[in-house]
Short mmCIF file of C-alpha atoms in Angstrom, two decimals:
data_model
loop_
_atom_site.label_atom_id
_atom_site.label_comp_id
_atom_site.label_asym_id
_atom_site.label_seq_id
_atom_site.Cartn_x
_atom_site.Cartn_y
_atom_site.Cartn_z
CA MET A 1 58.52 56.73 104.76
CA ASN A 2 56.17 57.97 102.10
CA ILE A 3 57.80 57.56 98.69
CA GLU A 4 58.61 53.89 97.45
CA THR A 5 61.08 53.49 94.32
CA THR A 6 63.07 51.32 93.50
CA THR A 7 66.70 50.83 91.47
CA CYS A 8 68.99 48.36 90.12
CA ILE A 9 71.85 47.37 92.02
CA ALA A 10 74.52 44.75 90.54
CA HIS A 11 74.30 41.22 92.86
CA GLU A 12 77.66 41.62 94.16
CA ASN A 13 77.30 45.15 94.86
CA LEU A 14 74.10 44.63 96.70
CA LYS A 15 75.73 41.71 98.70
CA LEU A 16 78.49 43.79 99.77
CA LEU A 17 75.94 46.79 100.63
CA GLN A 18 73.72 44.35 102.70
CA ASP A 19 76.80 42.84 104.29
CA TYR A 20 77.89 46.27 105.69
CA ALA A 21 74.81 47.31 106.62
CA ASP A 22 74.34 44.21 108.85
CA VAL A 23 77.85 44.93 110.38
CA TYR A 24 76.82 48.67 111.14
CA LYS A 25 73.12 47.60 112.27
CA LEU A 26 71.38 49.63 109.52
CA SER A 27 68.88 49.02 106.94
CA LEU A 28 69.64 48.99 103.43
CA HIS A 29 67.88 52.06 102.77
CA THR A 30 70.05 53.97 105.49
CA PHE A 31 73.23 52.56 104.88
CA ILE A 32 73.01 53.41 101.10
CA ILE A 33 71.33 57.18 101.65
CA ASN A 34 74.28 58.03 104.21
CA PHE A 35 76.79 56.34 101.76
CA ILE A 36 75.46 58.84 98.92
CA ASN A 37 75.38 61.51 101.06
CA TYR A 38 78.77 61.15 102.55
CA VAL A 39 79.97 61.07 98.99
CA MET A 40 78.04 63.95 98.01
CA SER A 41 79.57 65.91 101.06
CA TYR A 42 83.10 65.07 101.24
CA LYS A 43 84.16 64.00 97.63
CA LYS A 44 84.32 65.40 94.05
CA ILE A 45 82.16 64.21 91.47
CA PRO A 46 82.63 65.27 88.15
CA VAL A 47 79.70 67.40 86.66
CA LYS A 48 79.02 67.54 83.29
CA SER A 49 76.42 70.49 82.40
CA CYS A 50 74.27 70.34 79.54
CA LYS A 51 74.51 66.54 79.03
CA ARG A 52 72.00 64.06 79.05
CA LEU A 53 71.74 61.38 82.27
CA THR A 54 73.66 58.46 81.66
CA TYR A 55 72.86 54.85 82.93
CA ARG A 56 74.33 51.53 84.15
CA LYS A 57 76.10 49.00 81.89
CA ARG A 58 73.13 46.76 80.37
CA TYR A 59 75.10 43.66 80.25
CA GLU A 60 75.61 42.97 83.67
CA SER A 61 73.40 40.96 86.34
CA TRP A 62 71.29 43.25 88.44
CA LYS A 63 68.32 43.00 90.91
CA ARG A 64 65.78 45.32 91.38
CA VAL A 65 65.75 46.67 94.84
CA HIS A 66 62.88 48.79 96.27
CA LEU A 67 63.58 51.53 98.68
CA TYR A 68 61.34 53.16 101.07
CA LEU A 69 61.98 56.69 101.36
CA TYR A 70 61.46 59.82 103.12
CA GLU A 71 60.31 62.97 101.28
CA ASN A 72 63.66 64.77 101.68
CA GLU A 73 65.46 61.77 100.90
CA TYR A 74 63.62 61.41 98.03
CA GLU A 75 64.37 64.57 96.65
CA PHE A 76 67.88 64.48 97.67
CA LEU A 77 68.46 61.36 94.77
CA MET A 78 66.44 63.33 92.04
CA ASP A 79 69.07 66.44 93.00
CA ALA A 80 71.91 64.08 93.16
CA ARG A 81 70.54 62.47 89.50
CA LYS A 82 69.94 65.79 87.83
CA VAL A 83 73.24 67.57 89.37
CA TYR A 84 76.07 64.23 88.40
CA LYS A 85 73.77 63.07 85.17
CA MET A 86 73.65 59.56 86.37
CA SER A 87 70.74 57.60 87.09
CA ILE A 88 70.70 56.48 90.99
CA ALA A 89 71.52 52.74 89.89
CA LYS A 90 74.95 54.60 88.64
CA VAL A 91 75.36 56.92 91.51
CA ILE A 92 75.53 53.89 93.61
CA SER A 93 77.79 51.81 91.56
CA TYR A 94 79.88 55.19 91.50
CA CYS A 95 79.76 55.37 95.03
CA ILE A 96 81.00 51.84 95.75
CA GLU A 97 83.81 51.84 92.70
CA ASN A 98 85.44 54.81 94.36
CA TYR A 99 84.48 55.67 97.75
CA LEU A 100 82.96 52.51 99.51
CA PHE A 101 86.25 52.16 101.94
CA ASP A 102 86.58 55.88 102.72
CA PHE A 103 82.74 55.93 103.85
CA LEU A 104 83.39 52.87 105.97
CA ALA A 105 86.78 54.52 107.55
CA ALA A 106 84.50 57.57 108.42
CA LEU A 107 81.81 55.06 109.98
CA ASP A 108 84.81 53.34 112.15
CA SER A 109 86.22 56.91 112.93
CA GLU A 110 86.52 57.23 116.86
CA ASP A 111 84.89 60.81 116.15
CA ASN A 112 81.49 59.11 114.12
CA THR A 113 79.07 59.90 116.83
CA ASP A 114 76.60 61.72 114.06
CA ASN A 115 73.35 59.07 114.10
CA TYR A 116 71.60 61.07 111.65
CA ARG A 117 73.97 61.94 108.70
CA PHE A 118 71.16 63.08 106.52
CA SER A 119 69.78 65.96 108.61
CA GLY A 120 68.08 67.57 106.05
CA TYR A 121 67.40 68.86 102.74
CA THR A 122 66.06 72.39 101.76
CA PHE A 123 65.72 74.84 99.10
CA MET A 124 65.24 78.85 98.10
CA PHE A 125 64.07 80.65 95.45
CA TYR A 126 65.50 83.85 94.65
CA LEU A 127 66.29 86.60 91.82
CA GLU A 128 69.29 87.59 90.85
CA ASN A 129 69.95 90.34 88.39
CA GLY A 130 66.54 89.25 87.13
CA ILE A 131 67.00 85.55 86.63
CA GLN A 132 65.24 83.07 88.82
CA CYS A 133 67.43 80.94 90.87
CA CYS A 134 67.13 78.23 93.23
CA ARG A 135 69.55 77.12 95.70
CA PHE A 136 69.63 73.62 97.23
CA TYR A 137 71.15 72.55 100.88
CA TRP A 138 71.84 69.38 101.60
CA GLY A 139 71.80 69.98 105.26
CA PRO A 140 70.31 72.81 107.39
CA HIS A 141 71.95 75.51 106.56
CA PRO A 142 72.45 78.38 109.30
CA GLU A 143 71.07 81.12 107.16
CA LEU A 144 67.78 79.40 106.15
CA VAL A 145 67.59 78.00 109.80
CA LYS A 146 67.58 81.51 110.87
CA TYR A 147 65.92 82.81 108.16
CA ALA A 148 62.69 80.30 108.96
CA MET A 149 62.66 81.19 112.72
CA GLN A 150 61.85 84.68 111.97
#
């Protein structure tokens, strides 16, 4: 893990995340990354383009949490922040409020054999009709894997 960052999590949410991380024998960092990745992969989050970033409510009681991330995990969180126009603290809070029990059900399912939920991060720059574009993949895209093998 090469990048250290901090975020703030409500005390009750932090306890909830830590308790479930313990149940599934995962570090808090791994649980949070897998949880956000699950939500981004399987659930719809409203996207607001051309809007400013939104932040968590200021009046709640929060605890600063240090996260030690791999480079691809950090880039993934920065993309989530950029695309969904929410601070990481708010992304975590949103995921807990809306999808925690869905994620836990997915972890408990019998066909849950994936030990590496966050499997990759890739991006590709290209021109389309003279416009510079960037495509992000929050997992290994088969075409990119084939292109990389050439």
